[in-house]
PDB file of C-alpha atoms in Angstrom:
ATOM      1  CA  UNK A  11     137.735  85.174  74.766  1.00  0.00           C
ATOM      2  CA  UNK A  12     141.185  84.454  73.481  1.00  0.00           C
ATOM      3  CA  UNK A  13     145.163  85.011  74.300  1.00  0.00           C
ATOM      4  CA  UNK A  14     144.468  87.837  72.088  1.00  0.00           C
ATOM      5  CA  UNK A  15     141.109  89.095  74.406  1.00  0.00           C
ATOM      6  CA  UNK A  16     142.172  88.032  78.202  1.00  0.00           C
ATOM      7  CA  UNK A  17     139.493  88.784  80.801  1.00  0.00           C
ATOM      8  CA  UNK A  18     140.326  92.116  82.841  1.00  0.00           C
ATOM      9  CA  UNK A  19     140.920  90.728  86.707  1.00  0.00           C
ATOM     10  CA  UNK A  20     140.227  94.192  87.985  1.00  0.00           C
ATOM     11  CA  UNK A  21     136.473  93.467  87.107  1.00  0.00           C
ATOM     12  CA  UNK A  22     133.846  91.911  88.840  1.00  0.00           C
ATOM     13  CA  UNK A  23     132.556  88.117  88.442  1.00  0.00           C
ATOM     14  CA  UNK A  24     129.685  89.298  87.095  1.00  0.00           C
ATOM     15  CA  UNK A  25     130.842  92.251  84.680  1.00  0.00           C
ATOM     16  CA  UNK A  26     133.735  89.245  83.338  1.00  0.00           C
ATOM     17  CA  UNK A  27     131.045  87.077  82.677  1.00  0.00           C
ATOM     18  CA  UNK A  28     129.089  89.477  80.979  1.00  0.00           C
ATOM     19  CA  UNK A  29     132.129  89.252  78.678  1.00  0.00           C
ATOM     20  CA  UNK A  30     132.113  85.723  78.198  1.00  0.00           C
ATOM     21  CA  UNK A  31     128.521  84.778  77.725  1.00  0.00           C
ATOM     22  CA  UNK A  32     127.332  88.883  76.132  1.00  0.00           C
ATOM     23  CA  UNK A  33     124.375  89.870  78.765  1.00  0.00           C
ATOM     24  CA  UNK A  34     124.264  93.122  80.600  1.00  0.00           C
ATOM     25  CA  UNK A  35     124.510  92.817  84.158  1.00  0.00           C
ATOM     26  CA  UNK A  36     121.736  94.668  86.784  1.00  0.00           C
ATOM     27  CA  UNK A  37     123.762  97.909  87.558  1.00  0.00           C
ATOM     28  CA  UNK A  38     123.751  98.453  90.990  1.00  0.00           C
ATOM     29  CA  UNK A  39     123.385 102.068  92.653  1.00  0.00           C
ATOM     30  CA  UNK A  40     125.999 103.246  95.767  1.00  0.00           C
ATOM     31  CA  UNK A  41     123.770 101.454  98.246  1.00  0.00           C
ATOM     32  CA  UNK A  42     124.405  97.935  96.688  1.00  0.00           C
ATOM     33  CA  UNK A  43     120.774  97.822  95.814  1.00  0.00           C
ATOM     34  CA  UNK A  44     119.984  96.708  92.692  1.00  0.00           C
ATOM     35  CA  UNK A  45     117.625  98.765  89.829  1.00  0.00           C
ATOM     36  CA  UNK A  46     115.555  95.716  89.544  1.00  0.00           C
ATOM     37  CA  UNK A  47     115.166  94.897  93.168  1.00  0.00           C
ATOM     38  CA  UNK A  48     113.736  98.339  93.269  1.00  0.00           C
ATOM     39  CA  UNK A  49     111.258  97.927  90.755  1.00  0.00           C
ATOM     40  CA  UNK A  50     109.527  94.572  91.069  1.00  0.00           C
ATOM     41  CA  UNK A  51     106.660  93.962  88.947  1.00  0.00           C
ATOM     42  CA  UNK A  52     103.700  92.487  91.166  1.00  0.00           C
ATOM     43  CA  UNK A  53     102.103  88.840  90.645  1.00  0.00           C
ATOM     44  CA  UNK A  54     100.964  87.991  87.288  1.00  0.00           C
ATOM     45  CA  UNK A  55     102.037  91.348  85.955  1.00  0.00           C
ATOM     46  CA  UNK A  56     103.220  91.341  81.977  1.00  0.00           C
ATOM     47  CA  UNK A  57     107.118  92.970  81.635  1.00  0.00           C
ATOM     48  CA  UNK A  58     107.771  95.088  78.850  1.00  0.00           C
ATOM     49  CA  UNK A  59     110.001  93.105  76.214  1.00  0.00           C
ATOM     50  CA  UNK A  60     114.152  94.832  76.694  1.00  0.00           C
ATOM     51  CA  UNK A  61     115.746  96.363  73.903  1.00  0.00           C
ATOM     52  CA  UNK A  62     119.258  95.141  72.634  1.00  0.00           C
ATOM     53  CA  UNK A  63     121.527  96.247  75.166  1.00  0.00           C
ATOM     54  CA  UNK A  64     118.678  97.609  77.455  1.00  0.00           C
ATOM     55  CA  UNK A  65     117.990  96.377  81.306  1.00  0.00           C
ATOM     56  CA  UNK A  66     114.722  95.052  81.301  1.00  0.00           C
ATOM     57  CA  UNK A  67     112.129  96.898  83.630  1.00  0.00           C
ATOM     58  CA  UNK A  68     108.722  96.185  84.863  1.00  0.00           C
ATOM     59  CA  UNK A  69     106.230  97.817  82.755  1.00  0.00           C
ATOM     60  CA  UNK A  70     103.616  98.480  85.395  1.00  0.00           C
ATOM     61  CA  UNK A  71     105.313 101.732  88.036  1.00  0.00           C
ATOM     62  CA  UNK A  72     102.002 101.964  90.502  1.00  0.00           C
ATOM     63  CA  UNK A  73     102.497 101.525  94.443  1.00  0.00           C
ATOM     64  CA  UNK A  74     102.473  98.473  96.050  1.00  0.00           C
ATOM     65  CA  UNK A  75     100.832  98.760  99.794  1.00  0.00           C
ATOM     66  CA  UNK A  76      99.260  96.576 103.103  1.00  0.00           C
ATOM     67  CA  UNK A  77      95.995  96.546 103.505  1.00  0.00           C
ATOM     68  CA  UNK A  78      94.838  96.589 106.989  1.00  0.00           C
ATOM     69  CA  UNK A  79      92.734  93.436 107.808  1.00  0.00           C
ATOM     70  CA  UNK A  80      91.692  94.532 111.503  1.00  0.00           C
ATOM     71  CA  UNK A  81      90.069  97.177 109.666  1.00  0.00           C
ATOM     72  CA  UNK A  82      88.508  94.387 107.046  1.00  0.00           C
ATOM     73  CA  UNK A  83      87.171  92.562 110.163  1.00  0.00           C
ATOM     74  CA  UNK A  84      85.861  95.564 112.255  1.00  0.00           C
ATOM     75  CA  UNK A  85      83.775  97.029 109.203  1.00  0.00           C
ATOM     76  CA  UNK A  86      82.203  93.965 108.386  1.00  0.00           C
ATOM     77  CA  UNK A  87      84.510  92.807 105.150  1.00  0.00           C
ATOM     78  CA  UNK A  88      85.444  89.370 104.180  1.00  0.00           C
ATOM     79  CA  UNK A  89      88.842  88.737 106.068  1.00  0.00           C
ATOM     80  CA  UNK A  90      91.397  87.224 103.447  1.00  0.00           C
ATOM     81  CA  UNK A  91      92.555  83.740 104.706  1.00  0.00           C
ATOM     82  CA  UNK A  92      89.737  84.248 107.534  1.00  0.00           C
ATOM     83  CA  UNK A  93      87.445  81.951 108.838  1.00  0.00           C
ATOM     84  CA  UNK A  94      83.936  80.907 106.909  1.00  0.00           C
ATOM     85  CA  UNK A  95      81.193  82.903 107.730  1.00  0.00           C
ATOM     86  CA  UNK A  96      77.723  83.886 106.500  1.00  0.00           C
ATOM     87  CA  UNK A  97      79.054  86.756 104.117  1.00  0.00           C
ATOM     88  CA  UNK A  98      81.813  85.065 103.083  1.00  0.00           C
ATOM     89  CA  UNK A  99      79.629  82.160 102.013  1.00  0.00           C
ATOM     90  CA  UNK A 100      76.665  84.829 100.525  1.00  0.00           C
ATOM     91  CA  UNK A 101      79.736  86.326  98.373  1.00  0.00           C
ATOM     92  CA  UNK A 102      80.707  82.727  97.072  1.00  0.00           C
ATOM     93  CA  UNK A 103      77.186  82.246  95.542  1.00  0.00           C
ATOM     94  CA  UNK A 104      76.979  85.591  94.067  1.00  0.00           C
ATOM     95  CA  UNK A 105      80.156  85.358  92.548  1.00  0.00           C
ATOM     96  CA  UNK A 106      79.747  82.248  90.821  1.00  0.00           C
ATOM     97  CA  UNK A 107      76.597  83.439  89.030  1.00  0.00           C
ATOM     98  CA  UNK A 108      78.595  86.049  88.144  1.00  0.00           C
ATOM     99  CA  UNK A 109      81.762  84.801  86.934  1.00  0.00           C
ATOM    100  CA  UNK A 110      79.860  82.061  85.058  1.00  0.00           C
ATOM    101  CA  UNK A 111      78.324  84.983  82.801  1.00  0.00           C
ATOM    102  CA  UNK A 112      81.237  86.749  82.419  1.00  0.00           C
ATOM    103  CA  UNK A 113      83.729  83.218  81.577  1.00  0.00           C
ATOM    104  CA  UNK A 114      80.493  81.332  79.955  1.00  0.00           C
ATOM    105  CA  UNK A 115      79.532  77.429  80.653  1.00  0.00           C
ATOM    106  CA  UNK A 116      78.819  74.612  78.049  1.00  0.00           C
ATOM    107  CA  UNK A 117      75.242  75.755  78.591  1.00  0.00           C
ATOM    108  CA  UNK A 118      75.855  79.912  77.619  1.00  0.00           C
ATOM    109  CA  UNK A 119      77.935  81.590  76.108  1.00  0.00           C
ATOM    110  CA  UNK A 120      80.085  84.242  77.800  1.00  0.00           C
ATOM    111  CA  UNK A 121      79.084  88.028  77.820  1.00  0.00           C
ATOM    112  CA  UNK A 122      80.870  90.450  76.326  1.00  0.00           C
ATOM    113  CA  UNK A 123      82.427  92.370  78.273  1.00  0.00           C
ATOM    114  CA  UNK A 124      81.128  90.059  80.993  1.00  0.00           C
ATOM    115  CA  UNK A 125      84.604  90.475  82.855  1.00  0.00           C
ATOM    116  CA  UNK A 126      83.400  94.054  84.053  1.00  0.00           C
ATOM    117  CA  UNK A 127      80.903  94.441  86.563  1.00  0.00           C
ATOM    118  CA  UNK A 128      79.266  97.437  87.820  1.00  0.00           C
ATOM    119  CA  UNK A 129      77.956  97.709  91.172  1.00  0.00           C
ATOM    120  CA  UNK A 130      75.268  99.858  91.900  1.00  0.00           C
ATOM    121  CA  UNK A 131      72.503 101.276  93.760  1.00  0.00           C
ATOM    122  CA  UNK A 132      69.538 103.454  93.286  1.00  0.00           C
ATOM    123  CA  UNK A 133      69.954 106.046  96.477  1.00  0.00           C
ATOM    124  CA  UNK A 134      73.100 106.256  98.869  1.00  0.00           C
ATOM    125  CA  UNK A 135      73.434 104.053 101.612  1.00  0.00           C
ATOM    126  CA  UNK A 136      71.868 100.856 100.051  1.00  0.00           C
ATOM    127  CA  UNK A 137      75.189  98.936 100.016  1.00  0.00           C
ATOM    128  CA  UNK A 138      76.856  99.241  96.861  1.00  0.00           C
ATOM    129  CA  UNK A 139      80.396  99.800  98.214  1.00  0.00           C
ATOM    130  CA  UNK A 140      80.072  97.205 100.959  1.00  0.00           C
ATOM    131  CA  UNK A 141      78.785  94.553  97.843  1.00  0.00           C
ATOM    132  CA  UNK A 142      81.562  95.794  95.958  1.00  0.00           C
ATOM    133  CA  UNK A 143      85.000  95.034  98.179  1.00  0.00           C
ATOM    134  CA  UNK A 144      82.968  91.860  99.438  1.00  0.00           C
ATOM    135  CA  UNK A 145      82.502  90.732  96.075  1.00  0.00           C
ATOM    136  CA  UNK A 146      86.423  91.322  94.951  1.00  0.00           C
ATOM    137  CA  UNK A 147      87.631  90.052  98.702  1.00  0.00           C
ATOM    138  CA  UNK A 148      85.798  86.946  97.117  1.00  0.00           C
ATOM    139  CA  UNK A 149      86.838  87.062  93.851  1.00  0.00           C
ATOM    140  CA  UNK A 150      90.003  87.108  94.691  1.00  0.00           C
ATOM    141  CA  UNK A 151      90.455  84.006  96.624  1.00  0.00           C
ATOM    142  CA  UNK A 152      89.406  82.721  93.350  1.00  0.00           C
ATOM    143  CA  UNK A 153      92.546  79.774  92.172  1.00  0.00           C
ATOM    144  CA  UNK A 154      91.487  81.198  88.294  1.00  0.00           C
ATOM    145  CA  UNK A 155      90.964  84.477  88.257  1.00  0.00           C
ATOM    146  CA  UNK A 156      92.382  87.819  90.202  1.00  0.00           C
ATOM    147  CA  UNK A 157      90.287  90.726  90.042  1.00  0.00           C
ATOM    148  CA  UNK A 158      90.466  94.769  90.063  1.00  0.00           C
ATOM    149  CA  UNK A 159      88.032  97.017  92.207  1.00  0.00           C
ATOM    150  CA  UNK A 160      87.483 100.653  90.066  1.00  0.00           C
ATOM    151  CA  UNK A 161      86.288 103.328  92.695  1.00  0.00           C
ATOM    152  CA  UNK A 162      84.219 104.941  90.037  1.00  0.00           C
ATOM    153  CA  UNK A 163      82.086 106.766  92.971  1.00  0.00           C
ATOM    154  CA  UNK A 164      83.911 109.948  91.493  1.00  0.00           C
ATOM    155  CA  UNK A 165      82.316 112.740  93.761  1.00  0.00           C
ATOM    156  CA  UNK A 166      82.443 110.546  96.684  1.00  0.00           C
ATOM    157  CA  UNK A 167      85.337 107.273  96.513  1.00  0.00           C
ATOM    158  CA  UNK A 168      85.135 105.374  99.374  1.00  0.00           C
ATOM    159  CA  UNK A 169      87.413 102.154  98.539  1.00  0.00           C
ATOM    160  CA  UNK A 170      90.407 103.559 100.082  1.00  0.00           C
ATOM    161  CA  UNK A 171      89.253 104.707 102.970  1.00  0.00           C
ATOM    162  CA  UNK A 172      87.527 101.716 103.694  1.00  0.00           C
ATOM    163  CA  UNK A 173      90.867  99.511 103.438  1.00  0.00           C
ATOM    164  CA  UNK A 174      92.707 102.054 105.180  1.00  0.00           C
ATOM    165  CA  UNK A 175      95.003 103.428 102.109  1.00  0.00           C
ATOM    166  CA  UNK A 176      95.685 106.491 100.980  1.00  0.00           C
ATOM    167  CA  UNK A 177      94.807 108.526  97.835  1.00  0.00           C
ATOM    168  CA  UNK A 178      96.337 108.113  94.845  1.00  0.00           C
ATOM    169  CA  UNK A 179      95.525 108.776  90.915  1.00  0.00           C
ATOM    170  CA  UNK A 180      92.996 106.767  89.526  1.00  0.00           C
ATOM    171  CA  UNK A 181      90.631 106.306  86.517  1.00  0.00           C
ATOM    172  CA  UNK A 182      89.571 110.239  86.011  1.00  0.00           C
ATOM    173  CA  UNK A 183      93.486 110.957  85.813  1.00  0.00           C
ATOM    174  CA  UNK A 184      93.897 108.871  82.970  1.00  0.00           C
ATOM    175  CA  UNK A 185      90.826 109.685  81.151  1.00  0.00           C
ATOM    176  CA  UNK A 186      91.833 113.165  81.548  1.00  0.00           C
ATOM    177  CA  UNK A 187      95.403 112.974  80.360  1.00  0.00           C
ATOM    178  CA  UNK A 188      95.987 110.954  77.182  1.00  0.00           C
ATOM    179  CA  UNK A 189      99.929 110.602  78.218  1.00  0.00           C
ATOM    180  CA  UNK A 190      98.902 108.949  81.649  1.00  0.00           C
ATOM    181  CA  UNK A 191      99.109 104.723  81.385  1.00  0.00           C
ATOM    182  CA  UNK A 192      96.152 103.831  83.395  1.00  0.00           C
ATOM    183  CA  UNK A 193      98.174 100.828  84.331  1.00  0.00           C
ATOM    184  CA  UNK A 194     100.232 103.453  86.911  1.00  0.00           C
ATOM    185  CA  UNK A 195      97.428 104.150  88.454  1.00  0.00           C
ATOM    186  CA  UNK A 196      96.502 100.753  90.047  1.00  0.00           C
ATOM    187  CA  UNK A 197      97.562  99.558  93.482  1.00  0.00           C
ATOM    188  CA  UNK A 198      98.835  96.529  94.190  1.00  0.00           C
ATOM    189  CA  UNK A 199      97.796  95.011  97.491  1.00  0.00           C
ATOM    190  CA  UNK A 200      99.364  92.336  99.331  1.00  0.00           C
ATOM    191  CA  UNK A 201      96.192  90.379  99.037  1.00  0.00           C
ATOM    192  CA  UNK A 202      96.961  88.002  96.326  1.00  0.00           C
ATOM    193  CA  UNK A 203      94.483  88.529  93.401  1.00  0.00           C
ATOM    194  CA  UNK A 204      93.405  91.783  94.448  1.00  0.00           C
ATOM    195  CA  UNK A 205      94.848  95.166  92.559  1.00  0.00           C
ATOM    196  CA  UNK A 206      92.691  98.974  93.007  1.00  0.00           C
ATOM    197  CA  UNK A 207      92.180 101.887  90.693  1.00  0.00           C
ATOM    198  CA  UNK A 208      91.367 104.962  92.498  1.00  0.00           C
ATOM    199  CA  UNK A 209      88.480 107.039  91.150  1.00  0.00           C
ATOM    200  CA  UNK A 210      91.371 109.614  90.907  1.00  0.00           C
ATOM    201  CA  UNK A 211      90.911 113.463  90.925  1.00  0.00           C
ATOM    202  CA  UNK A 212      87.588 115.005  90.943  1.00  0.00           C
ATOM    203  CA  UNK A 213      86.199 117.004  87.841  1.00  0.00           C
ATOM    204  CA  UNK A 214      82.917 118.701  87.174  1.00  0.00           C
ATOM    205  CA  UNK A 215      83.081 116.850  83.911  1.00  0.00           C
ATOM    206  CA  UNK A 216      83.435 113.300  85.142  1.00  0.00           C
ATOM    207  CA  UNK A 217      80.030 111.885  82.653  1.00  0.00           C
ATOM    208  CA  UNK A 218      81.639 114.073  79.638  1.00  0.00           C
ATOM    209  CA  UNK A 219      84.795 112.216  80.299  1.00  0.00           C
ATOM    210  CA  UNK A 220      83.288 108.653  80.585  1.00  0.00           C
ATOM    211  CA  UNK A 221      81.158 109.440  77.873  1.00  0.00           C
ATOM    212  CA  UNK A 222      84.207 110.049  75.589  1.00  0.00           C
ATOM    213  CA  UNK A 223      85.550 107.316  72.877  1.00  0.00           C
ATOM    214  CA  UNK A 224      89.058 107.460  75.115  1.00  0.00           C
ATOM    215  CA  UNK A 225      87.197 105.717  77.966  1.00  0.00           C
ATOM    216  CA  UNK A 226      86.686 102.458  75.724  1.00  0.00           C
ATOM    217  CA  UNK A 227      90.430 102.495  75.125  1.00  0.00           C
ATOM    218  CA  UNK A 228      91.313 102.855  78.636  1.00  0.00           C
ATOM    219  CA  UNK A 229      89.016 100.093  79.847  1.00  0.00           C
ATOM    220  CA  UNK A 230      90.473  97.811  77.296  1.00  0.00           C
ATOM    221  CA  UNK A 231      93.854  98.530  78.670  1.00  0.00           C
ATOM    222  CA  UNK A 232      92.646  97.093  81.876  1.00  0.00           C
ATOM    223  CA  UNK A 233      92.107  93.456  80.705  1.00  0.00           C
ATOM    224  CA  UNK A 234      93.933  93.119  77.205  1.00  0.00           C
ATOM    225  CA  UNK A 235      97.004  91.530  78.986  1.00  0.00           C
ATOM    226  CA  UNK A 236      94.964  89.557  81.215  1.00  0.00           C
ATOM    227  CA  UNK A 237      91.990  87.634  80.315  1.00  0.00           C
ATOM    228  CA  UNK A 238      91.860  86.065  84.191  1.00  0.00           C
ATOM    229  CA  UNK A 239      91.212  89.947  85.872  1.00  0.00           C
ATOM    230  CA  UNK A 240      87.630  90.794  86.685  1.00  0.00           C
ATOM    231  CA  UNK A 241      87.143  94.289  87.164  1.00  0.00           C
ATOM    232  CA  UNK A 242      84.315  95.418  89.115  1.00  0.00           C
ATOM    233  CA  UNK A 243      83.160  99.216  89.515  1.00  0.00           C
ATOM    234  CA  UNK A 244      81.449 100.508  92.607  1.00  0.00           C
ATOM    235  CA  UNK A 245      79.814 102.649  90.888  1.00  0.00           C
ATOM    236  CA  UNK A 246      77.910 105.979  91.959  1.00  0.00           C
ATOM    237  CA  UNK A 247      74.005 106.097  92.666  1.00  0.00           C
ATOM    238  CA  UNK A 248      72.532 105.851  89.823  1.00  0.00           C
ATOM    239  CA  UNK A 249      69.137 108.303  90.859  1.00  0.00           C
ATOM    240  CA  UNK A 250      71.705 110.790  92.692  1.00  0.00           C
ATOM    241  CA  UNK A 251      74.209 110.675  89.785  1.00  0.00           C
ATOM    242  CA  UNK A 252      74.683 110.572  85.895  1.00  0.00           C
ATOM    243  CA  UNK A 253      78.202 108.967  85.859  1.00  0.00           C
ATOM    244  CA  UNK A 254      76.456 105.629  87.037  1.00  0.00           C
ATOM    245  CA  UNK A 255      73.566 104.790  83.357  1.00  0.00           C
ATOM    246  CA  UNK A 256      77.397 105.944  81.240  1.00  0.00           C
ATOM    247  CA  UNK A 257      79.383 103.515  83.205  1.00  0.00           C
ATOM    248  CA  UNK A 258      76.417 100.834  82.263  1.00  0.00           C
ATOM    249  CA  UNK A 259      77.090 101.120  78.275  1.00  0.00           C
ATOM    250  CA  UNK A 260      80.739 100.099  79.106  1.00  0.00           C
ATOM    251  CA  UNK A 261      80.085  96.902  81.426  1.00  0.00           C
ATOM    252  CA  UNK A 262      78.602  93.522  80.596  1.00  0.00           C
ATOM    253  CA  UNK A 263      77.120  93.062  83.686  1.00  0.00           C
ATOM    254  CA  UNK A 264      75.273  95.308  86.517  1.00  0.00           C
ATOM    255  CA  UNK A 265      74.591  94.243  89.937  1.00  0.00           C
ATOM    256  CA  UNK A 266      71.934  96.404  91.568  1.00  0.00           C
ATOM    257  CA  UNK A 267      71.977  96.091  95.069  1.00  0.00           C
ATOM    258  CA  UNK A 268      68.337  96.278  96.676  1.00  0.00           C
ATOM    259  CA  UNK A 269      68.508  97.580 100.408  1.00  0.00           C
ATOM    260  CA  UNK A 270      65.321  95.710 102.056  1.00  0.00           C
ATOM    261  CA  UNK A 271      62.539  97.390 103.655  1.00  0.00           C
ATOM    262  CA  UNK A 272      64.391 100.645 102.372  1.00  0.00           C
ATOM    263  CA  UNK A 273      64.608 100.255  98.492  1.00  0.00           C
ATOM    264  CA  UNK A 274      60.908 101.430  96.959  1.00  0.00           C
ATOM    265  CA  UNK A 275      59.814  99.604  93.631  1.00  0.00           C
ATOM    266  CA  UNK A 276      59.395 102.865  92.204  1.00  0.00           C
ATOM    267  CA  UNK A 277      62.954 104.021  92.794  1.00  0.00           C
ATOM    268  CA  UNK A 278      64.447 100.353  91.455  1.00  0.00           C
ATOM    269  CA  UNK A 279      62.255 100.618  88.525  1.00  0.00           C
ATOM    270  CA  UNK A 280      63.774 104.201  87.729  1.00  0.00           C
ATOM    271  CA  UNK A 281      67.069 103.202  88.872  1.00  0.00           C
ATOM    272  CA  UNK A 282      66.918 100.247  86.449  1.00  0.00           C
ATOM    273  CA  UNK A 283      65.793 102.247  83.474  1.00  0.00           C
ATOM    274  CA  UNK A 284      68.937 104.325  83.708  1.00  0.00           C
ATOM    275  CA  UNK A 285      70.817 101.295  83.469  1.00  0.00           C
ATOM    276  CA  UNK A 286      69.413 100.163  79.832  1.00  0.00           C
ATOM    277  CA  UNK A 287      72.524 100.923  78.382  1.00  0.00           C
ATOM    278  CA  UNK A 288      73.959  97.204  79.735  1.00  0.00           C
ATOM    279  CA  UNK A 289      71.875  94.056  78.735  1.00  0.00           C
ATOM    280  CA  UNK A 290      72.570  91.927  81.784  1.00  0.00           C
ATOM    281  CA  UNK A 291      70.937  93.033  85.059  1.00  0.00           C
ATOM    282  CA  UNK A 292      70.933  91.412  88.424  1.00  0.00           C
ATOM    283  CA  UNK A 293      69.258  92.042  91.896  1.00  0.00           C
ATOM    284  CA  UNK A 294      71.219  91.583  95.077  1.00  0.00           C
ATOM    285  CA  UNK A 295      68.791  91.894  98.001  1.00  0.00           C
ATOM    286  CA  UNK A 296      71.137  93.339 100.679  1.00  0.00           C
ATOM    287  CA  UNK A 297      70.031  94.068 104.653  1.00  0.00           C
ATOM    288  CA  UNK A 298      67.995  91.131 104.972  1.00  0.00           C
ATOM    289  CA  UNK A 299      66.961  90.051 108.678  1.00  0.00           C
ATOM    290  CA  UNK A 300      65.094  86.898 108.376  1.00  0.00           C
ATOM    291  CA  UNK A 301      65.202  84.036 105.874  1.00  0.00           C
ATOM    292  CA  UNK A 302      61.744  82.109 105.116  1.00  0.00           C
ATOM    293  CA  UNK A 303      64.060  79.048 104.431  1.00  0.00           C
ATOM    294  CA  UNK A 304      66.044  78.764 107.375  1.00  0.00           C
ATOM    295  CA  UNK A 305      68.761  79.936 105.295  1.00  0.00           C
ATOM    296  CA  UNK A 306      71.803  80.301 107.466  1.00  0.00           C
ATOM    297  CA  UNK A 307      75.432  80.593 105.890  1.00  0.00           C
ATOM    298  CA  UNK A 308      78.735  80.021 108.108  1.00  0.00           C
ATOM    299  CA  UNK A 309      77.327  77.567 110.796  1.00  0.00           C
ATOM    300  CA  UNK A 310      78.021  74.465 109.204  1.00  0.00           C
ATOM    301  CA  UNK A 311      81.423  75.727 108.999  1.00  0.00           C
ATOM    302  CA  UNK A 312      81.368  75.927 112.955  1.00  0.00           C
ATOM    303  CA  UNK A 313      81.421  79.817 112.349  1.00  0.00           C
ATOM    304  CA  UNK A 314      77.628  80.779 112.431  1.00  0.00           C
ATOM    305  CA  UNK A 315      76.713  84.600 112.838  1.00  0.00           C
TER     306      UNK A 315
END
C-alpha cells in the first residue's frame, strides 16, 4: 500500500486488510453466516491443507448429532460423566487389557492392527452389542485415546437405534462405491471421544464385499490420521452369519462375549474356529449372577448395584 495504491473506504475492515496483509477473508452468505461457521470440523479432526487463494474447509462433511443419555441410562449403558457403577467399573478392566494389546507395554509388544477390535458372539442375544457401546462409552472417557464404534451387524445394525439416532450411510456404502470417503460416513457425537460408522445399506453381498482387497484400504482410512482412535466392530453372530470369521482376518483383536448358563462349549468352540483368521482371542463372560469372590464393582464408589 502506497500514495500510488490507497485503500478503497467503500470496503470492509476485513476485505481492506485482506489488502494490506494478502489473506482471503471467510465470505459470508446473505444471512451473515459465515462458510466456515457452517462447516466445523469436529474434535481432533485433520483439515485438508488450502490451496493458494482457496478458503480452507474441513475435510471430514459427516453429521454431527446428540445422543440421548436418558436412553443410555434406561437400557442399561454406561452414562457419560455418570456416576461409578458396577458396569462402568467391569468396562474399565476390560478395556485396559485391551488397549494394552492394541498400544503395547514395556513387557509386549503392540498388535498389529491391535487398534481394531471385533466384538462378537456365537448365537444372537448373548450380548455383543451391549459389550460393544459399553466398551466405546468406556473407551472414550479415555484422556489418550477416542474411539469409533463400526455397526458391522449388516443384516441387523442395532447401534443407532440403541442411542436413539437415525440412519445414515455407513461402512457397506463405502465399500460399495469406490468414490464414497468413508470418512463422510461417520457421526460425530457430542460425547467427546466417541464418533459412529453406520453398517450402512444392506446388500446380499455384504461377505463378498468385506472379503474384497478395497476393504483393507477403507479400514486403513479409518486410523491413518489418527493413531489415538480405537475402532471397535459389533460384529454379527458369528454361527448365524459369515460376515463375522471375514471381519476377523481384518482385526487384531476379537472379544467373544460368552452369555452364562446360555453359551454351550460346543457352540464357543465352533464359534471360535470361525474366528482363526485373527490371532488374538478373548472371552468376556457376560450375564453373570453371582461372583465366588465377593466380587462387587460400584459400591466402594457409594454407587453399588
Amino acid at each position: 500500500m502506497n500514495k500510488y495504491n490507497p485503500l478503497n473506504e467503500s470496503r470492509s475492515l476485513l476485505e481492506r486488510a485482506a489488502e494490506i496483509y494478502d489473506y482471503v477473508p471467510v465470505v459470508r452468505d446473505q444471512a451473515g453466516e459465515s462458510d466456515e461457521s457452517r462447516l466445523l470440523p469436529p474434535e481432533n479432526s485433520h483439515q485438508s491443507q488450502p490451496t493458494a487463494g482457496s478458503v480452507p474447509v474441513a475435510a471430514y462433511a459427516g453429521p454431527r448429532v446428540i445422543v440421548d443419555r436418558d436412553k443410555l441410562r434406561e437400557a442399561g449403558f454406561i452414562v457419560p460423566d455418570g456416576p461409578v457403577t458396577g458396569i462402568s467399573e467391569e468396562f474399565r478392566i476390560i478395556k485396559r487389557q485391551l488397549l494394552l494389546t492394541a498400544k503395547g507395554s514395556q513387557r509386549q509388544a503392540p498388535v498389529p492392527h491391535g487398534e481394531r477390535i471385533l466384538i462378537c458372539s456365537a448365537h444372537p442375544n448373548e450380548g455383543k452389542t451391549f459389550s460393544a457401546l459399553n466398551l466405546a462409552l468406556s473407551i472414550a472417557a479415555e484422556k489418550d485415546n477416542e474411539v469409533l464404534l463400526v455397526d458391522a451387524d449388516f443384516a441387523k445394525p442395532s447401534i443407532l437405534s440403541s442411542l436413539g439416532l437415525e440412519g445414515n450411510k455407513g461402512l457397506m456404502d463405502a465399500l460399495a462405491d469406490p468414490e464414497l470417503p468413508v470418512e463422510n460416513c461417520i457421526i460425530h457425537t457430542d460425547i467427546p471421544g466417541l464418533a459412529i460408522l453406520p453398517a450402512g445399506d444392506q446388500t446380499n453381498a455384504d461377505t463378498e464385499y468385506l472379503a474384497s482387497s478395497r476393504t483393507e484400504q477403507v479400514l486403513n482410512r479409518l486410523t491413518q490420521n489418527n493413531p489415538n482412535r480405537i475402532v471397535i466392530f459389533d460384529s454379527p453372530p458369528a454361527l448365524s452369519a459369515s460376515p463375522a470369521s471375514v471381519l476377523a482376518t481384518h482385526v487384531g483383536q476379537v472379544l467373544m462375549i460368552v452369555k452364562a448358563d446360555e453359551t454351550t462349549e460346543t457352540a464357543l468352540r465352533d464359534a471360535l474356529s470361525l474366528m482363526a483368521g485373527c490371532e488374538h482371542i478373548q472371552l468376556l463372560l457376560n450375564g453373570t449372577k453371582f461372583s465366588p469372590t465377593g466380587r462387587r464393582f460400584g459400591s466402594y464408589y457409594g454407587y453399588g448395584e
